[in-house]
Short mmCIF file of C-alpha atoms and ligand atoms in Angstrom, two decimals:
data_model
loop_
_atom_site.label_atom_id
_atom_site.label_comp_id
_atom_site.label_asym_id
_atom_site.label_seq_id
_atom_site.Cartn_x
_atom_site.Cartn_y
_atom_site.Cartn_z
CA UNK A 1 7.30 -232.14 -36.95
CA UNK A 2 3.86 -232.03 -35.39
CA UNK A 3 1.61 -234.88 -36.41
CA UNK A 4 -1.78 -233.50 -37.25
CA UNK A 5 -4.89 -235.16 -35.89
CA UNK A 6 -6.81 -237.58 -38.05
CA UNK A 7 -10.42 -236.83 -38.77
CA UNK A 8 -11.53 -239.57 -36.38
CA UNK A 9 -9.48 -237.98 -33.62
CA UNK A 10 -11.28 -234.65 -34.11
CA UNK A 11 -14.60 -236.38 -33.64
CA UNK A 12 -16.89 -235.06 -30.86
CA UNK A 13 -20.16 -236.85 -30.14
CA UNK A 14 -23.09 -234.95 -31.62
CA UNK A 15 -21.04 -232.50 -33.70
CA UNK A 16 -22.46 -232.13 -37.20
CA UNK A 17 -21.32 -230.71 -40.54
CA UNK A 18 -24.78 -230.06 -41.91
CA UNK A 19 -28.04 -229.84 -40.04
CA UNK A 20 -31.22 -230.34 -41.98
CA UNK A 21 -34.50 -228.56 -41.18
CA UNK A 22 -37.21 -230.82 -39.80
CA UNK A 23 -38.81 -232.79 -42.63
CA UNK A 24 -42.23 -231.58 -43.76
CA UNK A 25 -42.86 -234.85 -45.63
CA UNK A 26 -43.19 -238.36 -44.21
CA UNK A 27 -39.91 -240.24 -43.74
CA UNK A 28 -39.31 -243.27 -45.95
CA UNK A 29 -36.92 -245.96 -44.80
CA UNK A 30 -34.09 -246.99 -47.18
CA UNK A 31 -34.72 -250.23 -49.08
CA UNK A 32 -33.49 -253.24 -47.10
CA UNK A 33 -29.88 -254.16 -47.76
CA UNK A 34 -28.77 -250.72 -48.95
CA UNK A 35 -27.58 -249.41 -45.61
CA UNK A 36 -25.35 -251.04 -43.02
CA UNK A 37 -26.85 -251.33 -39.56
CA UNK A 38 -24.00 -249.46 -37.92
CA UNK A 39 -21.12 -247.50 -39.26
CA UNK A 40 -18.98 -245.25 -37.13
CA UNK A 41 -18.34 -241.97 -38.91
CA UNK A 42 -16.29 -239.22 -37.36
CA UNK A 43 -18.60 -236.57 -35.95
CA UNK A 44 -17.08 -233.31 -37.15
CA UNK A 45 -18.08 -229.87 -38.39
CA UNK A 46 -17.90 -228.84 -42.04
CA UNK A 47 -14.85 -226.65 -41.48
CA UNK A 48 -13.02 -229.53 -39.77
CA UNK A 49 -13.56 -231.62 -42.87
CA UNK A 50 -12.54 -228.87 -45.28
CA UNK A 51 -9.37 -228.10 -43.35
CA UNK A 52 -8.50 -231.76 -43.00
CA UNK A 53 -8.76 -232.56 -46.70
CA UNK A 54 -7.23 -229.28 -47.84
CA UNK A 55 -4.22 -229.93 -45.57
CA UNK A 56 -3.89 -233.45 -46.91
CA UNK A 57 -4.05 -232.22 -50.49
CA UNK A 58 -1.18 -229.83 -49.81
CA UNK A 59 1.16 -232.56 -48.59
CA UNK A 60 1.53 -234.17 -51.99
CA UNK A 61 2.97 -233.06 -55.25
CA UNK A 62 0.36 -233.12 -58.01
CA UNK A 63 0.09 -232.26 -61.68
CA UNK A 64 -1.96 -229.23 -60.57
CA UNK A 65 0.99 -228.06 -58.49
CA UNK A 66 4.00 -228.52 -60.75
CA UNK A 67 5.88 -230.42 -63.43
CA UNK A 68 5.44 -234.19 -63.15
CA UNK A 69 7.73 -236.07 -65.58
CA UNK A 70 6.98 -239.53 -64.15
CA UNK A 71 8.02 -241.77 -67.03
CA UNK A 72 5.59 -244.43 -68.26
CA UNK A 73 2.76 -242.81 -66.29
CA UNK A 74 1.78 -240.02 -68.72
CA UNK A 75 1.00 -237.48 -65.99
CA UNK A 76 -0.57 -234.94 -68.30
CA UNK A 77 -2.76 -232.04 -67.28
CA UNK A 78 -6.39 -233.03 -66.64
CA UNK A 79 -8.47 -230.45 -68.53
CA UNK A 80 -11.20 -228.93 -66.35
CA UNK A 81 -13.83 -229.32 -69.05
CA UNK A 82 -13.67 -233.08 -68.31
CA UNK A 83 -14.75 -232.30 -64.77
CA UNK A 84 -17.61 -230.13 -65.97
CA UNK A 85 -19.11 -232.91 -68.08
CA UNK A 86 -18.50 -235.61 -65.48
CA UNK A 87 -20.47 -233.54 -62.98
CA UNK A 88 -23.48 -233.02 -65.23
CA UNK A 89 -26.46 -234.28 -63.21
CA UNK A 90 -27.57 -236.62 -66.02
CA UNK A 91 -24.23 -238.43 -65.66
CA UNK A 92 -23.34 -237.89 -62.01
CA UNK A 93 -26.79 -238.47 -60.54
CA UNK A 94 -27.78 -241.78 -62.14
CA UNK A 95 -27.62 -245.20 -60.51
CA UNK A 96 -26.32 -248.39 -62.11
CA UNK A 97 -29.41 -250.29 -60.99
CA UNK A 98 -31.70 -247.96 -62.95
CA UNK A 99 -33.66 -249.44 -65.83
CA UNK A 100 -31.59 -249.20 -69.05
CA UNK A 101 -34.36 -247.24 -70.76
CA UNK A 102 -33.93 -244.41 -68.26
CA UNK A 103 -30.17 -244.08 -68.87
CA UNK A 104 -29.98 -244.15 -72.65
CA UNK A 105 -27.68 -241.11 -72.76
CA UNK A 106 -25.13 -242.76 -70.48
CA UNK A 107 -25.25 -245.98 -72.51
CA UNK A 108 -24.85 -243.98 -75.70
CA UNK A 109 -21.74 -242.34 -74.29
CA UNK A 110 -20.30 -245.74 -73.32
CA UNK A 111 -21.10 -247.10 -76.76
CA UNK A 112 -19.51 -244.16 -78.54
CA UNK A 113 -16.44 -244.37 -76.33
CA UNK A 114 -16.07 -248.06 -77.28
CA UNK A 115 -16.37 -247.12 -80.94
CA UNK A 116 -13.98 -244.15 -80.75
CA UNK A 117 -11.30 -246.13 -78.94
CA UNK A 118 -11.68 -248.90 -81.54
CA UNK A 119 -11.25 -246.36 -84.34
CA UNK A 120 -8.21 -244.72 -82.72
CA UNK A 121 -6.47 -248.05 -82.04
CA UNK A 122 -7.50 -250.10 -85.08
CA UNK A 123 -9.15 -252.86 -83.04
CA UNK A 124 -12.47 -254.45 -83.98
CA UNK A 125 -14.08 -254.07 -80.57
CA UNK A 126 -13.38 -252.48 -77.20
CA UNK A 127 -14.56 -253.53 -73.76
CA UNK A 128 -14.57 -250.66 -71.29
CA UNK A 129 -15.19 -252.41 -67.99
CA UNK A 130 -11.66 -252.89 -66.52
CA UNK A 131 -10.69 -250.32 -63.89
CA UNK A 132 -6.94 -249.89 -64.48
CA UNK A 133 -4.11 -250.75 -66.82
CA UNK A 134 -3.15 -253.80 -64.77
CA UNK A 135 -6.80 -254.83 -64.67
CA UNK A 136 -7.02 -254.40 -68.44
CA UNK A 137 -3.92 -256.58 -68.79
CA UNK A 138 -5.48 -259.32 -66.72
CA UNK A 139 -8.75 -259.09 -68.65
CA UNK A 140 -6.87 -259.08 -71.97
CA UNK A 141 -4.72 -262.09 -71.14
CA UNK A 142 -7.89 -263.86 -69.97
CA UNK A 143 -9.40 -263.09 -73.40
CA UNK A 144 -6.39 -264.87 -74.90
CA UNK A 145 -6.92 -267.76 -72.51
CA UNK A 146 -10.61 -267.98 -73.48
CA UNK A 147 -9.52 -268.10 -77.12
CA UNK A 148 -7.21 -271.05 -76.47
CA UNK A 149 -9.87 -272.79 -74.39
CA UNK A 150 -12.35 -272.37 -77.27
CA UNK A 151 -9.78 -273.89 -79.65
CA UNK A 152 -9.04 -276.82 -77.34
CA UNK A 153 -5.43 -275.63 -76.97
CA UNK A 154 -5.45 -274.33 -73.44
CA UNK A 155 -3.85 -277.39 -71.87
CA UNK A 156 -0.83 -277.45 -74.15
CA UNK A 157 -0.14 -273.71 -74.18
CA UNK A 158 1.33 -272.91 -70.78
CA UNK A 159 3.86 -270.15 -71.52
CA UNK A 160 3.72 -266.39 -71.97
CA UNK A 161 6.72 -264.51 -73.36
CA UNK A 162 7.53 -261.18 -71.65
CA UNK A 163 10.49 -258.90 -72.52
CA UNK A 164 12.80 -257.88 -69.67
CA UNK A 165 11.94 -254.20 -70.17
CA UNK A 166 8.28 -254.86 -69.26
CA UNK A 167 6.41 -253.14 -66.46
CA UNK A 168 6.15 -255.44 -63.43
CA UNK A 169 2.42 -255.78 -63.99
CA UNK A 170 3.06 -257.78 -67.21
CA UNK A 171 4.70 -260.85 -65.69
CA UNK A 172 2.38 -260.53 -62.68
CA UNK A 173 -0.61 -260.59 -65.03
CA UNK A 174 0.61 -263.65 -66.91
CA UNK A 175 1.12 -265.49 -63.62
CA UNK A 176 -2.29 -264.40 -62.28
CA UNK A 177 -3.88 -265.76 -65.45
CA UNK A 178 -2.19 -269.09 -64.76
CA UNK A 179 0.79 -268.94 -67.14
CA UNK A 180 4.47 -269.58 -66.82
CA UNK A 181 6.54 -266.50 -67.74
CA UNK A 182 9.47 -266.74 -70.14
CA UNK A 183 11.60 -263.58 -69.92
CA UNK A 184 13.15 -262.33 -73.15
CA UNK A 185 16.22 -260.06 -73.25
CA UNK A 186 16.42 -256.65 -74.97
CA UNK A 187 18.90 -255.95 -77.75
CA UNK A 188 21.36 -253.07 -77.74
CA UNK A 189 18.93 -250.78 -79.62
CA UNK A 190 16.33 -251.18 -76.89
CA UNK A 191 14.12 -253.59 -78.85
CA UNK A 192 13.04 -256.99 -77.71
CA UNK A 193 15.75 -259.39 -78.97
CA UNK A 194 14.34 -260.95 -82.14
CA UNK A 195 16.52 -264.06 -81.96
CA UNK A 196 15.30 -264.68 -78.43
CA UNK A 197 11.70 -264.53 -79.66
CA UNK A 198 12.55 -266.93 -82.47
CA UNK A 199 14.09 -269.36 -79.98
CA UNK A 200 11.19 -269.12 -77.54
CA UNK A 201 8.15 -269.60 -79.81
CA UNK A 202 6.63 -273.07 -80.01
CA UNK A 203 3.45 -275.09 -79.57
CA UNK A 204 3.54 -274.54 -75.79
CA UNK A 205 3.33 -270.73 -76.11
CA UNK A 206 -0.05 -269.09 -75.44
CA UNK A 207 1.14 -265.64 -76.33
CA UNK A 208 3.44 -262.73 -75.73
CA UNK A 209 2.96 -259.50 -73.80
CA UNK A 210 4.86 -256.68 -75.42
CA UNK A 211 4.87 -252.98 -74.62
CA UNK A 212 5.02 -250.92 -77.77
CA UNK A 213 6.23 -248.19 -77.71
CA UNK A 214 8.27 -249.84 -74.98
CA UNK A 215 9.38 -248.62 -71.58
CA UNK A 216 12.70 -247.40 -72.97
CA UNK A 217 10.64 -244.98 -75.05
CA UNK A 218 11.15 -246.73 -78.39
CA UNK A 219 8.98 -248.22 -81.07
CA UNK A 220 10.13 -251.84 -81.40
CA UNK A 221 11.85 -252.01 -84.78
CA UNK A 222 10.94 -255.69 -85.17
CA UNK A 223 7.32 -255.53 -84.15
CA UNK A 224 5.94 -257.04 -87.36
CA UNK A 225 8.48 -259.91 -87.29
CA UNK A 226 7.66 -260.53 -83.62
CA UNK A 227 3.93 -260.61 -84.34
CA UNK A 228 4.51 -263.02 -87.24
CA UNK A 229 6.67 -265.32 -85.11
CA UNK A 230 4.12 -265.50 -82.29
CA UNK A 231 1.20 -265.94 -84.69
CA UNK A 232 3.23 -268.57 -86.55
CA UNK A 233 3.31 -270.77 -83.46
CA UNK A 234 -0.41 -270.27 -82.79
CA UNK A 235 0.00 -267.69 -80.02
CA UNK A 236 -1.54 -264.24 -79.68
CA UNK A 237 0.18 -260.95 -78.94
CA UNK A 238 -0.94 -258.69 -76.11
CA UNK A 239 0.15 -255.06 -76.39
CA UNK A 240 0.57 -253.12 -73.15
CA UNK A 241 -0.87 -249.81 -74.36
CA UNK A 242 0.31 -247.64 -71.46
CA UNK A 243 2.50 -245.73 -73.92
CA UNK A 244 -0.27 -245.01 -76.41
CA UNK A 245 0.32 -241.28 -75.89
CA UNK A 246 3.28 -241.54 -78.28
CA UNK A 247 1.37 -242.73 -81.34
CA UNK A 248 -2.19 -241.33 -81.38
CA UNK A 249 -3.27 -240.69 -84.94
CA UNK A 250 0.11 -241.87 -86.24
CA UNK A 251 -0.07 -245.66 -86.08
CA UNK A 252 -2.86 -247.99 -84.99
CA UNK A 253 -1.70 -251.05 -83.00
CA UNK A 254 -4.52 -253.11 -84.49
CA UNK A 255 -3.13 -252.43 -87.99
CA UNK A 256 0.26 -253.80 -86.92
CA UNK A 257 -1.30 -257.18 -86.15
CA UNK A 258 -1.41 -256.93 -82.37
CA UNK A 259 -4.35 -258.94 -81.03
CA UNK A 260 -5.31 -257.36 -77.72
CA UNK A 261 -4.34 -254.09 -76.03
CA UNK A 262 -5.33 -252.10 -72.98
CA UNK A 263 -5.70 -248.33 -72.88
CA UNK A 264 -5.00 -246.34 -69.72
CA UNK A 265 -7.68 -243.67 -69.84
CA UNK A 266 -5.94 -242.09 -66.82
CA UNK A 267 -2.75 -241.74 -68.85
CA UNK A 268 -3.41 -241.13 -72.54
CA UNK A 269 -6.91 -239.74 -72.22
CA UNK A 270 -6.30 -237.30 -69.36
CA UNK A 271 -8.53 -238.71 -66.63
CA UNK A 272 -6.97 -238.27 -63.16
CA UNK A 273 -4.55 -240.81 -61.68
CA UNK A 274 -4.74 -242.49 -58.33
CA UNK A 275 -5.75 -240.07 -55.62
CA UNK A 276 -7.56 -237.95 -58.23
CA UNK A 277 -10.09 -240.69 -58.78
CA UNK A 278 -10.37 -244.28 -59.92
CA UNK A 279 -8.72 -245.40 -63.17
CA UNK A 280 -10.05 -247.02 -66.29
CA UNK A 281 -8.30 -249.61 -68.48
CA UNK A 282 -10.48 -250.59 -71.48
CA UNK A 283 -9.23 -253.35 -73.77
CA UNK A 284 -9.35 -253.54 -77.56
CA UNK A 285 -9.37 -256.85 -79.44
CA UNK A 286 -8.98 -257.79 -83.08
CA UNK A 287 -11.83 -259.28 -85.12
CA UNK A 288 -12.67 -262.79 -83.95
CA UNK A 289 -11.96 -262.13 -80.28
CA UNK A 290 -15.02 -259.94 -79.51
CA UNK A 291 -17.03 -262.83 -78.13
CA UNK A 292 -14.48 -263.35 -75.33
CA UNK A 293 -14.60 -259.78 -73.99
CA UNK A 294 -15.80 -259.14 -70.45
CA UNK A 295 -19.46 -258.27 -70.10
CA UNK A 296 -21.80 -256.59 -70.00
CA UNK A 297 -20.95 -254.48 -73.07
CA UNK A 298 -23.11 -251.88 -74.79
CA UNK A 299 -24.66 -252.25 -78.26
CA UNK A 300 -27.17 -250.38 -80.35
CA UNK A 301 -30.28 -252.45 -81.08
CA UNK A 302 -32.68 -250.89 -83.63
CA UNK A 303 -33.68 -247.82 -81.69
CA UNK A 304 -32.05 -248.05 -78.29
CA UNK A 305 -28.81 -248.89 -76.49
CA UNK A 306 -28.66 -252.06 -74.45
CA UNK A 307 -26.28 -254.10 -72.35
CA UNK A 308 -25.35 -257.61 -73.44
CA UNK A 309 -22.81 -260.24 -72.48
CA UNK A 310 -20.78 -261.73 -75.36
CA UNK A 311 -21.26 -265.46 -76.09
CA UNK A 312 -17.96 -266.77 -74.67
CA UNK A 313 -17.26 -263.84 -72.38
CA UNK A 314 -14.63 -264.30 -69.72
CA UNK A 315 -17.31 -262.84 -67.44
CA UNK A 316 -17.65 -259.72 -65.38
CA UNK A 317 -14.45 -258.00 -64.21
CA UNK A 318 -15.96 -255.04 -62.34
CA UNK A 319 -19.10 -254.20 -60.39
CA UNK A 320 -21.76 -252.74 -62.67
CA UNK A 321 -20.29 -251.16 -65.82
CA UNK A 322 -16.81 -249.98 -64.79
CA UNK A 323 -15.77 -246.50 -63.65
CA UNK A 324 -18.34 -244.50 -65.56
CA UNK A 325 -17.15 -241.04 -64.48
CA UNK A 326 -13.78 -241.76 -66.11
CA UNK A 327 -15.54 -242.75 -69.32
CA UNK A 328 -17.27 -239.36 -69.39
CA UNK A 329 -13.95 -237.58 -68.90
CA UNK A 330 -12.12 -239.58 -71.59
CA UNK A 331 -15.04 -239.15 -73.99
CA UNK A 332 -14.89 -235.40 -73.41
CA UNK A 333 -11.14 -235.34 -73.99
CA UNK A 334 -11.44 -237.20 -77.29
CA UNK A 335 -14.32 -234.99 -78.49
CA UNK A 336 -12.50 -231.80 -77.49
CA UNK A 337 -9.41 -232.79 -79.52
CA UNK A 338 -10.87 -234.53 -82.54
CA UNK A 339 -8.72 -236.67 -84.80
CA UNK A 340 -6.24 -233.95 -85.77
CA UNK A 341 -5.94 -232.77 -82.18
CA UNK A 342 -5.12 -236.24 -80.89
CA UNK A 343 -2.36 -236.61 -83.48
CA UNK A 344 -0.99 -233.24 -82.36
CA UNK A 345 -0.99 -234.50 -78.74
CA UNK A 346 1.39 -237.30 -79.68
CA UNK A 347 3.57 -235.14 -81.91
CA UNK A 348 4.03 -232.62 -79.12
CA UNK A 349 4.62 -235.31 -76.48
CA UNK A 350 7.37 -236.84 -78.64
CA UNK A 351 8.86 -233.42 -79.38
CA UNK A 352 8.99 -232.56 -75.66
CA UNK A 353 10.73 -235.84 -74.79
CA UNK A 354 13.32 -235.40 -77.50
CA UNK A 355 13.93 -231.84 -76.32
CA UNK A 356 14.78 -233.14 -72.85
CA UNK A 357 16.90 -235.89 -74.35
CA UNK A 358 19.03 -233.55 -76.44
CA UNK A 359 19.34 -230.90 -73.70
CA UNK A 360 20.45 -233.30 -70.98
CA UNK A 361 22.50 -235.82 -72.90
CA UNK A 362 25.83 -234.06 -72.25
CA UNK A 363 25.34 -234.26 -68.46
CA UNK A 364 23.53 -237.55 -67.97
CA UNK A 365 24.33 -240.86 -69.62
CA UNK A 366 21.59 -241.81 -72.07
CA UNK A 367 20.41 -245.43 -71.74
CA UNK A 368 20.18 -246.09 -75.48
CA UNK A 369 21.23 -243.39 -77.92
CA UNK A 370 18.27 -243.28 -80.29
CA UNK A 371 15.60 -240.73 -81.15
CA UNK A 372 12.96 -241.46 -78.54
CA UNK A 373 9.20 -241.33 -78.55
CA UNK A 374 7.18 -239.93 -75.64
CA UNK A 375 9.83 -240.56 -72.97
CA UNK A 376 13.59 -240.73 -72.62
CA UNK A 377 15.61 -242.86 -70.25
CA UNK A 378 18.88 -241.75 -68.70
CA UNK A 379 21.16 -243.45 -66.21
CA UNK A 380 22.74 -241.77 -63.18
CA UNK A 381 25.86 -243.91 -63.65
CA UNK A 382 28.11 -240.89 -64.08
CA UNK A 383 26.80 -239.27 -60.90
CA UNK A 384 27.03 -242.58 -59.07
CA UNK A 385 30.80 -242.48 -59.51
CA UNK A 386 30.62 -239.55 -57.06
CA UNK A 387 28.28 -241.40 -54.72
CA UNK A 388 25.10 -239.71 -56.00
CA UNK A 389 22.44 -242.22 -56.98
CA UNK A 390 19.30 -241.90 -59.09
CA UNK A 391 17.28 -241.82 -55.86
CA UNK A 392 19.29 -238.85 -54.56
CA UNK A 393 18.68 -236.93 -57.78
CA UNK A 394 14.98 -237.74 -57.54
CA UNK A 395 14.84 -236.41 -53.97
CA UNK A 396 16.81 -233.28 -54.84
CA UNK A 397 14.29 -232.40 -57.56
CA UNK A 398 11.62 -232.07 -54.86
CA UNK A 399 13.48 -229.04 -53.51
CA UNK A 400 12.82 -227.35 -56.85
CA UNK A 401 9.10 -228.12 -56.87
CA UNK A 402 9.46 -230.83 -59.50
CA UNK A 403 8.12 -234.34 -59.18
CA UNK A 404 10.93 -236.87 -59.75
CA UNK A 405 11.05 -238.92 -62.91
CA UNK A 406 10.51 -242.66 -62.59
CA UNK A 407 13.65 -244.18 -61.06
CA UNK A 408 15.14 -247.69 -61.24
CA UNK A 409 12.72 -248.63 -64.03
CA UNK A 410 12.98 -250.11 -66.60
CA UNK A 411 15.04 -252.68 -64.72
CA UNK A 412 17.37 -253.20 -67.68
CA UNK A 413 18.91 -249.74 -67.13
CA UNK A 414 21.11 -249.37 -64.03
CA UNK A 415 20.32 -246.20 -62.02
CA UNK A 416 17.50 -245.43 -64.45
CA UNK A 417 15.93 -241.96 -64.63
CA UNK A 418 12.93 -242.19 -66.93
CA UNK A 419 11.41 -238.89 -67.99
CA UNK A 420 8.10 -238.30 -69.69
CA UNK A 421 7.33 -234.59 -69.99
CA UNK A 422 4.01 -234.99 -71.92
CA UNK A 423 2.59 -232.50 -74.40
CA UNK A 424 0.93 -230.29 -71.81
CA UNK A 425 4.08 -228.53 -70.54
CA UNK A 426 5.21 -225.19 -71.93
CA UNK A 427 8.73 -224.70 -73.23
CA UNK A 428 9.39 -222.56 -70.14
CA UNK A 429 8.60 -225.40 -67.77
CA UNK A 430 10.71 -227.82 -69.79
CA UNK A 431 13.57 -225.29 -69.69
CA UNK A 432 13.18 -224.92 -65.94
CA UNK A 433 13.42 -228.68 -65.54
CA UNK A 434 16.46 -228.86 -67.82
CA UNK A 435 18.20 -226.08 -65.90
CA UNK A 436 17.39 -227.85 -62.61
CA UNK A 437 18.71 -231.20 -63.82
CA UNK A 438 21.90 -229.50 -65.03
CA UNK A 439 22.33 -227.77 -61.68
CA UNK A 440 21.90 -231.10 -59.87
CA UNK A 441 24.54 -232.60 -62.18
CA UNK A 442 26.87 -229.76 -61.08
CA UNK A 443 26.05 -230.36 -57.43
CA UNK A 444 26.73 -234.07 -57.83
CA UNK A 445 30.27 -233.14 -58.87
CA UNK A 446 31.02 -230.29 -56.50
CA UNK A 447 28.91 -231.07 -53.43
CA UNK A 448 27.60 -234.65 -53.51
CA UNK A 449 26.57 -234.51 -49.82
CA UNK A 450 24.06 -231.80 -50.68
CA UNK A 451 22.30 -234.07 -53.14
CA UNK A 452 22.58 -237.10 -50.87
CA UNK A 453 20.83 -235.22 -48.05
CA UNK A 454 17.87 -233.95 -50.12
CA UNK A 455 15.06 -233.06 -49.87
CA UNK A 456 15.33 -230.03 -47.60
CA UNK A 457 12.14 -228.09 -48.34
CA UNK A 458 9.43 -230.75 -48.13
CA UNK A 459 7.33 -231.40 -45.06
CA UNK A 460 8.61 -234.97 -44.85
CA UNK A 461 12.21 -235.87 -45.55
CA UNK A 462 13.18 -239.35 -46.73
CA UNK A 463 10.60 -241.95 -45.94
CA UNK A 464 11.11 -245.66 -45.44
CA UNK A 465 9.67 -246.51 -48.84
CA UNK A 466 10.55 -250.20 -48.78
CA UNK A 467 9.00 -250.51 -45.32
CA UNK A 468 5.91 -248.63 -46.43
CA UNK A 469 5.44 -251.13 -49.25
CA UNK A 470 6.21 -254.27 -47.31
CA UNK A 471 4.35 -253.36 -44.14
CA UNK A 472 1.48 -251.47 -45.68
CA UNK A 473 -0.72 -249.92 -43.02
CA UNK A 474 -3.52 -247.75 -44.30
CA UNK A 475 -6.24 -248.49 -41.75
CA UNK A 476 -6.81 -246.23 -38.80
CA UNK A 477 -8.01 -248.02 -35.69
CA UNK A 478 -9.40 -246.25 -32.68
CA UNK A 479 -7.45 -246.87 -29.46
CA UNK A 480 -9.06 -249.66 -27.41
CA UNK A 481 -10.41 -247.30 -24.73
CA UNK A 482 -12.28 -245.23 -27.31
CA UNK A 483 -13.90 -248.32 -28.76
CA UNK A 484 -14.97 -249.31 -25.25
CA UNK A 485 -16.33 -245.80 -24.56
CA UNK A 486 -18.26 -245.77 -27.86
CA UNK A 487 -19.85 -249.10 -26.98
CA UNK A 488 -21.20 -247.76 -23.65
C1 PLP B 501 1.06 -247.65 -65.88
C2 PLP B 501 1.50 -248.87 -66.57
C3 PLP B 501 0.83 -250.10 -66.40
C4 PLP B 501 -0.25 -250.32 -65.37
O1 PLP B 501 -1.30 -249.44 -65.45
P1 PLP B 501 -2.16 -249.06 -64.15
O2 PLP B 501 -3.28 -248.27 -64.69
O3 PLP B 501 -1.24 -248.31 -63.25
O4 PLP B 501 -2.61 -250.35 -63.52
C5 PLP B 501 1.25 -251.17 -67.15
N1 PLP B 501 2.27 -251.07 -68.01
C6 PLP B 501 2.95 -249.91 -68.19
C7 PLP B 501 4.05 -249.86 -69.18
C8 PLP B 501 2.59 -248.78 -67.47
O5 PLP B 501 3.26 -247.65 -67.63
#
């Protein structure tokens, strides 16, 4: 396969994408400190740039290209109206260093987003600065830490309880916030084991991080008992809200007694993931914890919106105010749906997941046989008996234009295949996926080598994924001779 040139390799000295007419007004230098003295950009024409980025965009699967049932990630369609509002000059063209009085509309949007998320989730206050789910987790657990510091209990409370079905970011967050992680097992209905919680709570526990609905796709049947147990020992409960898409308008986590939760605007509220733009992971807190939220936050004071930092704030967790463009998109999404529409989102997401569950259960082993919420988890154990692993099935799906489900997570399910169809897929696309999965199950029986050798139709075959993670290399460096030539 030919390796295409990088943009820097196309660079020719003096080549330009856009040429401006000579200025007919005096030139004004940029304010000191705003521009770097030297920065080597590739010198390329406009069409070079367009072709380069268009080619890159075609190498990846995307929600705009096909079905994307990546469990736990809520890869729903990103409505284009979000993009229209985010590009409005009054939002896109402002600068975070502008005087607050000149950006009242933007502050109003941030304020209303805080209020709407609080209303949807049942929390007293929402801080919208964190830039991702994991970042929200860290900010939220730091809120809990601030709370214990304020109560003079920080020194004695060293432990955080985390169920074994948790996303890897949960234990990582607890450790980053300075805690010792105590892992709790799941029970055979896919809940966190209640007896294990009972045995683990004590005066040394700062709190618990629970994901509800959890990563097996279930509402924890003991959530109120768990909350009571943790509160009973003086700890607080953090809810990983990545799976909020299952319960919008149906149950509010704040009403269940959970103390802190993050939202993934790039999951539940349809802002793009990853390469589509930065994320946003606001956190909600129950009454009494507002003063620990990161700052600055937005409030309405008499006749204008203003930024303020709460009294015992854990501090700033992001430059300026967070990823504002994502706030505009999420705000748009919420306004476009309204309360009834958001409830419908969750009802349809849960319906889609249960449709997959019932249509595939005769061919793939279900992890836990229970009506699921927004996602369903299978195991490729049956196929593995023929030498076909979850990874092989994932790769084979690529040949059918489908993004693989999440594999090997949650860790408690061997050969896990975790599917989250979301509410934005038609019945036809769900049926196509079901038919494809059933065909792959047939292939695994009759022609396992075919599945083991997939994918066949993608530009790249199997990549060294472990190597790519462990030896991450995302920086392009010019060969030494080019650097020398440029310096001449
Ligand atoms: C996605 C996810 C996270 C992390 O969110 P990011 O925005 O990717 O940082 C945490 N927990 C669960 C259960 C998730 O699915």
